Amino acid sequence: MKRKMGRKTALPVLCAALLLTGVLSAAPSYARYENGAVWSAVYAPEQAQVTADMLAAGGQTVLLSDWRMDQTAPRKELITLKTTSGTGTGTIRCRVDQQDYLQAALDKSACQVTEAGISVQLTLTPTDAALALTEAALTTVHVGWCDGDAETESLWAEYQVRLQPAGTGEPDLSIGTAAQIPMTAPDSFAWSEGLGLQLSLPAQTDTLLLQLEGGAFPEGTVYRLGGETPVVLGDAMPILLTGTPAAQTTVLLDLSAAVEPDSGAISVEAGTWQGGVQTGQGSVRVQTNRAALQVQSDVRQAVIRGGGVLNCPLTGDADGLSWRLTRLTRTESGIAYREDENQFALTVTLQEAAEGGRVLAVSNETATAPAGSYLLTVERRWNGQILAAAEIPFFVCYGAVNAN
């Protein structure tokens, strides 16, 4: 990261250790290098990172199956919280946007989260007004997680459930014979990665239905339309999209929460409707035997000293592979990894490794990249959409080791 020009001091022995052990150093560390700039302080998260199966950074929608109001027993949904390492603390909270129809409660608020994980139960209870509904009503329950004593939610989700009046029949979601919809997908995909679908929809489409093997997608399936907010299926169900989908619609599916089929392939079917009349149908069959993208780095070598090279072994299919570099930078709005024109002194190339396999080689051949903390982000894309991503943090430093 950039700092003001100042006196040149030597590199501490612990420059790399601070980056790689996740310790936030309150006192600055300094490095001397050829072009005279001074790097100061490595910043990394101090507390354990909390993750959740149904909550996400930046938010997501959790879609629950329709709820008929002649089924009056409360619905209970489990949310699992875990940490990537260590123990984290914080609070979890919920609120209902349409309080006339639903009441929501969590069985705990203050939480201590470990790597083994804890479960929090969300209970939804219909009100008298919901039981008296004469037409469908979409309700939303917001659930958020706050780290430590913070008020800002680091993870959150909007739970959505459509309340149906008592006595409502099940909708007919069967895909019949109709005009063929052009529908494309990769020949194969890795089960732990996303599957991309491209559909050319008939004009005047107001409903798009997707099914897996002629039926429901499993609970935990995540889908995303283009760059929109991801939607998680809180129950096993088909994917039903209403409104006016784009004529060229891209759907990204994440099936990693489900069990991979023994057959080694899956089929996805699509149907379109307009005004209740089916207008099209299509299907694709995709193999599940693609090798998943994996990029690794030995943490003991995640430092580029002077004009050195960092090799990151890569396994898996390289189709659609791309990468980018960002540098940890301080600005008026805070500290974050950002693209910076100075980082382009580093080059990244895909090479064959001497012992076999492939590596992504990050080189500081000119020895002019500013010292500091960097992030190599590697992605697999299809039709411009990210299917898989991996991140490798590393550090650039200069100068001889000195006790000062």
Tab-separated table of C-alpha atoms in Angstrom:
chain	number	residue	atom	x	y	z
A	1	MET	CA	0.000	0.000	0.000
A	2	LYS	CA	1.210	3.551	-0.602
A	3	ARG	CA	2.697	5.597	2.156
A	4	LYS	CA	4.359	9.015	2.304
A	5	MET	CA	8.044	9.103	1.484
A	6	GLY	CA	10.114	8.862	4.623
A	7	ARG	CA	13.272	7.543	6.124
A	8	LYS	CA	14.379	4.106	4.998
A	9	THR	CA	14.297	1.391	7.620
A	10	ALA	CA	14.903	-2.344	7.486
A	11	LEU	CA	12.456	-5.213	7.162
A	12	PRO	CA	11.411	-6.982	10.401
A	13	VAL	CA	11.754	-10.721	10.605
A	14	LEU	CA	8.000	-11.041	11.138
A	15	CYS	CA	6.832	-9.195	7.985
A	16	ALA	CA	5.456	-12.345	6.386
A	17	ALA	CA	4.254	-13.942	9.614
A	18	LEU	CA	1.877	-11.051	10.282
A	19	LEU	CA	0.196	-11.566	6.929
A	20	LEU	CA	-0.026	-15.318	7.095
A	21	THR	CA	-1.180	-15.834	10.664
A	22	GLY	CA	-4.057	-13.349	10.436
A	23	VAL	CA	-2.758	-11.091	13.245
A	24	LEU	CA	-3.713	-7.428	13.173
A	25	SER	CA	-0.652	-5.424	14.133
A	26	ALA	CA	-1.356	-2.127	15.850
A	27	ALA	CA	2.259	-1.023	15.462
A	28	PRO	CA	3.624	-0.443	11.945
A	29	SER	CA	6.313	-2.608	10.353
A	30	TYR	CA	8.604	-1.081	7.770
A	31	ALA	CA	10.445	-2.280	4.680
A	32	ARG	CA	13.221	-0.623	2.663
A	33	TYR	CA	13.352	-1.201	-1.056
A	34	GLU	CA	15.010	0.135	-4.168
A	35	ASN	CA	12.586	2.848	-5.301
A	36	GLY	CA	12.486	4.460	-1.863
A	37	ALA	CA	8.809	4.021	-0.973
A	38	VAL	CA	7.935	2.854	2.513
A	39	TRP	CA	5.396	0.155	3.330
A	40	SER	CA	3.742	0.308	6.736
A	41	ALA	CA	1.523	-2.189	8.570
A	42	VAL	CA	-0.122	-5.402	7.392
A	43	TYR	CA	-3.818	-5.539	8.087
A	44	ALA	CA	-5.739	-8.815	8.355
A	45	PRO	CA	-8.904	-9.925	10.196
A	46	GLU	CA	-8.291	-10.343	13.925
A	47	GLN	CA	-11.369	-12.366	14.895
A	48	ALA	CA	-12.646	-15.671	13.545
A	49	GLN	CA	-14.703	-15.443	10.369
A	50	VAL	CA	-18.312	-16.605	10.845
A	51	THR	CA	-20.159	-18.272	7.959
A	52	ALA	CA	-23.758	-19.467	7.684
A	53	ASP	CA	-25.529	-21.903	5.390
A	54	MET	CA	-28.515	-19.606	4.806
A	55	LEU	CA	-26.997	-16.141	5.380
A	56	ALA	CA	-24.457	-14.429	3.131
A	57	ALA	CA	-22.234	-11.366	3.031
A	58	GLY	CA	-24.101	-8.832	0.934
A	59	GLY	CA	-27.355	-10.708	1.538
A	60	GLN	CA	-29.356	-13.304	-0.337
A	61	THR	CA	-32.938	-14.490	-0.663
A	62	VAL	CA	-34.060	-17.774	0.915
A	63	LEU	CA	-37.188	-18.963	-0.869
A	64	LEU	CA	-39.550	-21.216	1.082
A	65	SER	CA	-42.311	-23.325	-0.448
A	66	ASP	CA	-45.852	-21.919	-0.519
A	67	TRP	CA	-47.714	-22.158	2.807
A	68	ARG	CA	-51.430	-22.962	2.699
A	69	MET	CA	-53.274	-21.425	5.624
A	70	ASP	CA	-55.159	-24.602	6.458
A	71	GLN	CA	-51.747	-25.857	7.676
A	72	THR	CA	-51.582	-23.730	10.802
A	73	ALA	CA	-48.709	-25.353	12.710
A	74	PRO	CA	-45.632	-23.061	12.971
A	75	ARG	CA	-42.853	-23.624	10.450
A	76	LYS	CA	-39.337	-24.093	11.772
A	77	GLU	CA	-36.196	-23.340	9.749
A	78	LEU	CA	-32.648	-24.139	10.931
A	79	ILE	CA	-29.697	-21.805	10.343
A	80	THR	CA	-26.211	-23.271	10.907
A	81	LEU	CA	-23.379	-20.934	11.908
A	82	LYS	CA	-19.698	-21.964	11.790
A	83	THR	CA	-16.271	-20.356	11.878
A	84	THR	CA	-13.390	-21.010	9.535
A	85	SER	CA	-11.120	-21.131	12.601
A	86	GLY	CA	-11.261	-20.318	16.280
A	87	THR	CA	-14.309	-19.043	18.144
A	88	GLY	CA	-16.458	-16.105	17.122
A	89	THR	CA	-19.109	-14.203	19.037
A	90	GLY	CA	-21.988	-12.039	17.934
A	91	THR	CA	-25.752	-11.659	17.761
A	92	ILE	CA	-28.426	-12.895	15.386
A	93	ARG	CA	-31.739	-11.113	14.968
A	94	CYS	CA	-34.880	-11.152	12.849
A	95	ARG	CA	-37.755	-8.904	11.865
A	96	VAL	CA	-40.950	-9.334	9.812
A	97	ASP	CA	-41.737	-6.851	7.065
A	98	GLN	CA	-45.458	-7.786	6.976
A	99	GLN	CA	-46.340	-8.118	10.650
A	100	ASP	CA	-50.060	-8.446	9.859
A	101	TYR	CA	-49.513	-11.994	8.575
A	102	LEU	CA	-46.488	-13.542	10.292
A	103	GLN	CA	-44.674	-13.553	13.591
A	104	ALA	CA	-41.011	-14.625	13.655
A	105	ALA	CA	-38.746	-15.620	16.543
A	106	LEU	CA	-35.237	-17.040	16.975
A	107	ASP	CA	-34.488	-19.493	19.786
A	108	LYS	CA	-31.308	-17.564	20.677
A	109	SER	CA	-29.739	-14.180	20.055
A	110	ALA	CA	-26.257	-13.894	21.596
A	111	CYS	CA	-24.104	-16.680	20.137
A	112	GLN	CA	-20.658	-18.183	20.582
A	113	VAL	CA	-19.754	-19.875	17.295
A	114	THR	CA	-17.075	-22.547	16.852
A	115	GLU	CA	-15.684	-24.549	13.949
A	116	ALA	CA	-18.074	-27.387	14.897
A	117	GLY	CA	-20.967	-24.995	14.329
A	118	ILE	CA	-24.182	-24.182	16.144
A	119	SER	CA	-27.809	-24.245	14.985
A	120	VAL	CA	-30.281	-21.408	15.427
A	121	GLN	CA	-33.991	-22.149	14.907
A	122	LEU	CA	-36.242	-19.631	13.169
A	123	THR	CA	-39.933	-20.169	13.983
A	124	LEU	CA	-42.649	-18.643	11.775
A	125	THR	CA	-46.215	-18.433	13.088
A	126	PRO	CA	-49.231	-17.210	11.060
A	127	THR	CA	-51.492	-14.544	12.569
A	128	ASP	CA	-55.304	-14.551	12.575
A	129	ALA	CA	-55.195	-12.194	9.583
A	130	ALA	CA	-53.117	-14.736	7.647
A	131	LEU	CA	-55.549	-17.537	8.454
A	132	ALA	CA	-58.355	-15.379	6.999
A	133	LEU	CA	-56.581	-14.560	3.716
A	134	THR	CA	-58.692	-14.718	0.550
A	135	GLU	CA	-55.788	-14.188	-1.857
A	136	ALA	CA	-52.097	-15.017	-1.857
A	137	ALA	CA	-49.690	-12.754	0.049
A	138	LEU	CA	-45.874	-12.748	-0.210
A	139	THR	CA	-44.224	-12.209	3.178
A	140	THR	CA	-40.581	-11.467	4.013
A	141	VAL	CA	-38.604	-12.161	7.184
A	142	HIS	CA	-35.184	-10.537	7.531
A	143	VAL	CA	-32.491	-12.459	9.468
A	144	GLY	CA	-29.065	-10.934	10.099
A	145	TRP	CA	-25.814	-11.730	11.936
A	146	CYS	CA	-23.650	-9.073	13.626
A	147	ASP	CA	-20.039	-9.845	14.579
A	148	GLY	CA	-19.039	-9.072	18.167
A	149	ASP	CA	-20.664	-5.882	19.439
A	150	ALA	CA	-21.188	-4.420	15.963
A	151	GLU	CA	-24.605	-3.113	14.906
A	152	THR	CA	-23.917	-3.603	11.199
A	153	GLU	CA	-24.899	-7.023	9.834
A	154	SER	CA	-22.034	-8.884	8.170
A	155	LEU	CA	-24.322	-11.742	7.021
A	156	TRP	CA	-28.027	-11.579	6.230
A	157	ALA	CA	-30.872	-13.037	4.223
A	158	GLU	CA	-34.478	-12.285	3.321
A	159	TYR	CA	-36.683	-15.339	3.904
A	160	GLN	CA	-39.648	-15.227	1.532
A	161	VAL	CA	-42.784	-17.363	1.740
A	162	ARG	CA	-46.031	-16.999	-0.179
A	163	LEU	CA	-49.093	-17.512	2.015
A	164	GLN	CA	-51.951	-19.199	0.149
A	165	PRO	CA	-55.592	-19.040	1.335
A	166	ALA	CA	-56.954	-22.180	2.984
A	167	GLY	CA	-58.259	-24.685	0.466
A	168	THR	CA	-55.946	-23.536	-2.350
A	169	GLY	CA	-55.086	-26.408	-4.678
A	170	GLU	CA	-51.598	-27.329	-5.787
A	171	PRO	CA	-50.600	-25.531	-9.034
A	172	ASP	CA	-50.040	-27.569	-12.199
A	173	LEU	CA	-46.308	-27.255	-12.877
A	174	SER	CA	-45.910	-30.067	-15.399
A	175	ILE	CA	-43.972	-29.322	-18.602
A	176	GLY	CA	-45.829	-30.600	-21.644
A	177	THR	CA	-45.021	-30.690	-25.356
A	178	ALA	CA	-44.511	-27.259	-26.909
A	179	ALA	CA	-42.209	-25.372	-29.262
A	180	GLN	CA	-38.531	-26.048	-28.631
A	181	ILE	CA	-36.602	-23.474	-26.566
A	182	PRO	CA	-32.927	-23.038	-27.566
A	183	MET	CA	-31.090	-24.018	-24.365
A	184	THR	CA	-27.329	-24.400	-23.954
A	185	ALA	CA	-24.941	-25.423	-21.176
A	186	PRO	CA	-21.321	-26.627	-20.902
A	187	ASP	CA	-20.756	-30.268	-21.849
A	188	SER	CA	-19.661	-30.956	-18.273
A	189	PHE	CA	-19.270	-29.220	-14.923
A	190	ALA	CA	-17.758	-29.846	-11.501
A	191	TRP	CA	-20.387	-30.641	-8.853
A	192	SER	CA	-18.701	-28.309	-6.359
A	193	GLU	CA	-18.873	-25.443	-8.880
A	194	GLY	CA	-21.749	-23.709	-10.607
A	195	LEU	CA	-23.624	-24.845	-13.723
A	196	GLY	CA	-24.519	-22.167	-16.247
A	197	LEU	CA	-27.616	-22.324	-18.474
A	198	GLN	CA	-28.399	-20.021	-21.403
A	199	LEU	CA	-32.023	-19.881	-22.621
A	200	SER	CA	-33.538	-18.069	-25.615
A	201	LEU	CA	-37.125	-17.451	-24.471
A	202	PRO	CA	-40.164	-16.942	-26.695
A	203	ALA	CA	-41.542	-13.418	-26.970
A	204	GLN	CA	-44.245	-12.482	-24.438
A	205	THR	CA	-43.039	-14.949	-21.796
A	206	ASP	CA	-44.386	-14.263	-18.298
A	207	THR	CA	-43.383	-17.528	-16.540
A	208	LEU	CA	-40.260	-19.694	-16.681
A	209	LEU	CA	-40.136	-23.052	-14.891
A	210	LEU	CA	-36.952	-25.088	-14.359
A	211	GLN	CA	-36.934	-28.677	-13.127
A	212	LEU	CA	-34.184	-31.156	-12.244
A	213	GLU	CA	-34.701	-34.652	-13.638
A	214	GLY	CA	-38.370	-33.816	-14.213
A	215	GLY	CA	-39.024	-32.702	-10.625
A	216	ALA	CA	-37.845	-30.518	-7.768
A	217	PHE	CA	-34.381	-29.113	-7.136
A	218	PRO	CA	-33.030	-30.206	-3.733
A	219	GLU	CA	-33.145	-28.003	-0.651
A	220	GLY	CA	-30.094	-25.750	-0.531
A	221	THR	CA	-29.899	-25.264	-4.315
A	222	VAL	CA	-28.760	-21.726	-5.139
A	223	TYR	CA	-29.726	-19.985	-8.353
A	224	ARG	CA	-28.885	-16.595	-9.765
A	225	LEU	CA	-30.167	-14.730	-12.802
A	226	GLY	CA	-27.174	-13.011	-14.382
A	227	GLY	CA	-25.682	-10.654	-11.824
A	228	GLU	CA	-28.725	-10.539	-9.558
A	229	THR	CA	-28.832	-11.443	-5.857
A	230	PRO	CA	-28.577	-15.223	-5.303
A	231	VAL	CA	-31.686	-17.130	-4.241
A	232	VAL	CA	-31.448	-20.232	-2.014
A	233	LEU	CA	-34.199	-22.843	-2.042
A	234	GLY	CA	-35.152	-23.343	1.587
A	235	ASP	CA	-37.229	-26.381	0.574
A	236	ALA	CA	-37.076	-28.898	-2.275
A	237	MET	CA	-39.017	-27.353	-5.184
A	238	PRO	CA	-38.825	-26.455	-8.878
A	239	ILE	CA	-37.506	-22.996	-9.777
A	240	LEU	CA	-40.387	-20.758	-10.847
A	241	LEU	CA	-39.609	-17.313	-12.300
A	242	THR	CA	-42.469	-14.936	-13.019
A	243	GLY	CA	-42.658	-11.466	-14.548
A	244	THR	CA	-40.903	-10.730	-17.836
A	245	PRO	CA	-37.608	-12.636	-18.088
A	246	ALA	CA	-35.042	-11.331	-20.587
A	247	ALA	CA	-35.197	-12.868	-24.048
A	248	GLN	CA	-31.632	-14.157	-23.477
A	249	THR	CA	-31.665	-15.436	-19.898
A	250	THR	CA	-28.619	-16.821	-18.088
A	251	VAL	CA	-29.270	-18.916	-14.975
A	252	LEU	CA	-26.447	-20.034	-12.689
A	253	LEU	CA	-27.149	-23.110	-10.548
A	254	ASP	CA	-25.181	-24.212	-7.476
A	255	LEU	CA	-26.108	-27.800	-6.596
A	256	SER	CA	-23.217	-28.442	-4.209
A	257	ALA	CA	-25.586	-28.785	-1.210
A	258	ALA	CA	-27.130	-31.894	-2.810
A	259	VAL	CA	-25.698	-35.386	-3.288
A	260	GLU	CA	-23.983	-35.905	-6.631
A	261	PRO	CA	-25.856	-38.532	-8.705
A	262	ASP	CA	-24.260	-41.913	-9.381
A	263	SER	CA	-25.183	-41.630	-13.059
A	264	GLY	CA	-22.480	-39.012	-13.666
A	265	ALA	CA	-24.918	-36.692	-15.447
A	266	ILE	CA	-28.010	-34.586	-14.791
A	267	SER	CA	-30.802	-33.210	-16.960
A	268	VAL	CA	-32.451	-29.827	-16.507
A	269	GLU	CA	-35.820	-29.133	-18.137
A	270	ALA	CA	-37.386	-25.749	-18.878
A	271	GLY	CA	-40.919	-24.648	-19.719
A	272	THR	CA	-42.332	-21.218	-20.586
A	273	TRP	CA	-45.876	-19.864	-20.287
A	274	GLN	CA	-47.783	-16.763	-21.310
A	275	GLY	CA	-51.166	-16.036	-19.767
A	276	GLY	CA	-51.392	-19.591	-18.405
A	277	VAL	CA	-50.689	-21.194	-21.810
A	278	GLN	CA	-47.440	-23.109	-22.298
A	279	THR	CA	-45.380	-21.603	-25.122
A	280	GLY	CA	-42.114	-23.544	-25.063
A	281	GLN	CA	-40.038	-26.360	-23.602
A	282	GLY	CA	-36.404	-27.441	-23.668
A	283	SER	CA	-33.841	-29.566	-21.878
A	284	VAL	CA	-30.103	-30.172	-21.553
A	285	ARG	CA	-28.114	-33.093	-20.189
A	286	VAL	CA	-24.750	-32.282	-18.626
A	287	GLN	CA	-21.953	-34.557	-17.398
A	288	THR	CA	-20.720	-34.027	-13.821
A	289	ASN	CA	-17.151	-35.273	-14.376
A	290	ARG	CA	-15.252	-31.995	-14.789
A	291	ALA	CA	-12.329	-31.592	-12.377
A	292	ALA	CA	-12.966	-28.754	-9.931
A	293	LEU	CA	-10.717	-25.705	-9.989
A	294	GLN	CA	-8.193	-25.648	-7.141
A	295	VAL	CA	-5.386	-23.144	-6.659
A	296	GLN	CA	-3.016	-23.581	-3.743
A	297	SER	CA	-0.078	-21.852	-2.163
A	298	ASP	CA	2.325	-23.124	0.466
A	299	VAL	CA	1.971	-20.410	3.100
A	300	ARG	CA	5.668	-20.659	3.871
A	301	GLN	CA	6.340	-19.437	0.333
A	302	ALA	CA	3.535	-16.856	-0.010
A	303	VAL	CA	6.066	-14.039	-0.013
A	304	ILE	CA	7.786	-12.554	-3.059
A	305	ARG	CA	11.149	-11.171	-1.995
A	306	GLY	CA	12.650	-8.588	-4.322
A	307	GLY	CA	12.465	-9.767	-7.933
A	308	GLY	CA	11.237	-13.252	-7.009
A	309	VAL	CA	8.381	-15.477	-8.163
A	310	LEU	CA	5.449	-17.052	-6.311
A	311	ASN	CA	4.244	-20.336	-7.823
A	312	CYS	CA	0.649	-21.390	-7.132
A	313	PRO	CA	-0.057	-25.004	-8.167
A	314	LEU	CA	-3.306	-25.311	-10.117
A	315	THR	CA	-5.432	-28.414	-10.572
A	316	GLY	CA	-8.682	-28.926	-12.425
A	317	ASP	CA	-9.940	-27.895	-15.829
A	318	ALA	CA	-8.523	-24.561	-17.041
A	319	ASP	CA	-11.408	-23.791	-19.421
A	320	GLY	CA	-12.684	-20.258	-18.899
A	321	LEU	CA	-9.855	-19.463	-16.467
A	322	SER	CA	-9.061	-15.823	-15.678
A	323	TRP	CA	-7.232	-14.025	-12.881
A	324	ARG	CA	-6.683	-10.562	-11.438
A	325	LEU	CA	-4.476	-8.911	-8.833
A	326	THR	CA	-5.499	-6.410	-6.172
A	327	ARG	CA	-3.448	-4.624	-3.513
A	328	LEU	CA	-4.375	-3.811	0.085
A	329	THR	CA	-4.764	-0.043	0.050
A	330	ARG	CA	-5.838	2.650	2.490
A	331	THR	CA	-8.288	5.260	1.221
A	332	GLU	CA	-10.637	7.747	2.846
A	333	SER	CA	-13.303	5.039	3.050
A	334	GLY	CA	-11.075	2.470	4.765
A	335	ILE	CA	-8.697	-0.387	3.976
A	336	ALA	CA	-9.517	-2.944	1.280
A	337	TYR	CA	-8.040	-4.872	-1.640
A	338	ARG	CA	-8.343	-2.653	-4.706
A	339	GLU	CA	-6.977	-2.563	-8.221
A	340	ASP	CA	-4.060	-0.165	-8.449
A	341	GLU	CA	-1.956	0.889	-11.431
A	342	ASN	CA	1.225	0.195	-9.427
A	343	GLN	CA	0.366	-3.495	-9.070
A	344	PHE	CA	0.965	-4.097	-12.770
A	345	ALA	CA	4.673	-4.356	-12.098
A	346	LEU	CA	3.624	-7.914	-11.192
A	347	THR	CA	2.828	-10.391	-13.973
A	348	VAL	CA	0.796	-13.609	-13.775
A	349	THR	CA	1.285	-16.470	-16.258
A	350	LEU	CA	-0.032	-20.036	-16.510
A	351	GLN	CA	2.940	-22.376	-16.874
A	352	GLU	CA	3.751	-26.062	-17.002
A	353	ALA	CA	5.468	-27.156	-13.782
A	354	ALA	CA	8.814	-28.944	-13.992
A	355	GLU	CA	7.480	-31.823	-11.874
A	356	GLY	CA	4.270	-32.026	-13.900
A	357	GLY	CA	0.976	-30.222	-13.649
A	358	ARG	CA	0.498	-26.470	-13.975
A	359	VAL	CA	1.209	-23.413	-11.860
A	360	LEU	CA	0.134	-19.799	-11.882
A	361	ALA	CA	3.404	-17.912	-11.574
A	362	VAL	CA	3.279	-14.417	-10.032
A	363	SER	CA	6.513	-12.626	-10.923
A	364	ASN	CA	8.072	-9.377	-9.751
A	365	GLU	CA	10.738	-9.616	-12.432
A	366	THR	CA	11.369	-5.855	-12.556
A	367	ALA	CA	11.526	-5.639	-8.732
A	368	THR	CA	9.402	-2.475	-8.859
A	369	ALA	CA	6.063	-3.651	-7.409
A	370	PRO	CA	5.304	-1.699	-4.209
A	371	ALA	CA	5.823	-3.687	-1.030
A	372	GLY	CA	2.635	-4.726	0.705
A	373	SER	CA	-0.204	-7.234	0.794
A	374	TYR	CA	-1.727	-8.527	-2.448
A	375	LEU	CA	-4.547	-10.856	-3.433
A	376	LEU	CA	-4.536	-13.143	-6.477
A	377	THR	CA	-8.133	-13.969	-7.460
A	378	VAL	CA	-8.569	-16.885	-9.876
A	379	GLU	CA	-11.959	-17.459	-11.535
A	380	ARG	CA	-13.623	-19.839	-13.943
A	381	ARG	CA	-16.231	-18.068	-16.092
A	382	TRP	CA	-18.904	-19.171	-18.548
A	383	ASN	CA	-20.761	-16.630	-20.701
A	384	GLY	CA	-19.237	-13.914	-18.543
A	385	GLN	CA	-20.607	-15.415	-15.306
A	386	ILE	CA	-18.373	-16.640	-12.459
A	387	LEU	CA	-18.733	-20.394	-11.851
A	388	ALA	CA	-15.873	-20.859	-9.369
A	389	ALA	CA	-13.282	-18.676	-7.665
A	390	ALA	CA	-10.227	-19.042	-5.434
A	391	GLU	CA	-8.139	-16.432	-3.607
A	392	ILE	CA	-4.436	-16.503	-2.742
A	393	PRO	CA	-3.112	-13.749	-0.426
A	394	PHE	CA	0.588	-13.007	-0.668
A	395	PHE	CA	3.124	-10.372	0.260
A	396	VAL	CA	5.844	-8.433	-1.582
A	397	CYS	CA	8.815	-7.232	0.461
A	398	TYR	CA	12.366	-5.969	-0.045
A	399	GLY	CA	15.548	-5.401	1.906
A	400	ALA	CA	17.795	-7.411	4.179
A	401	VAL	CA	16.548	-8.764	7.505
A	402	ASN	CA	17.469	-6.364	10.258
A	403	ALA	CA	16.640	-6.283	13.980
A	404	ASN	CA	15.855	-2.525	13.862
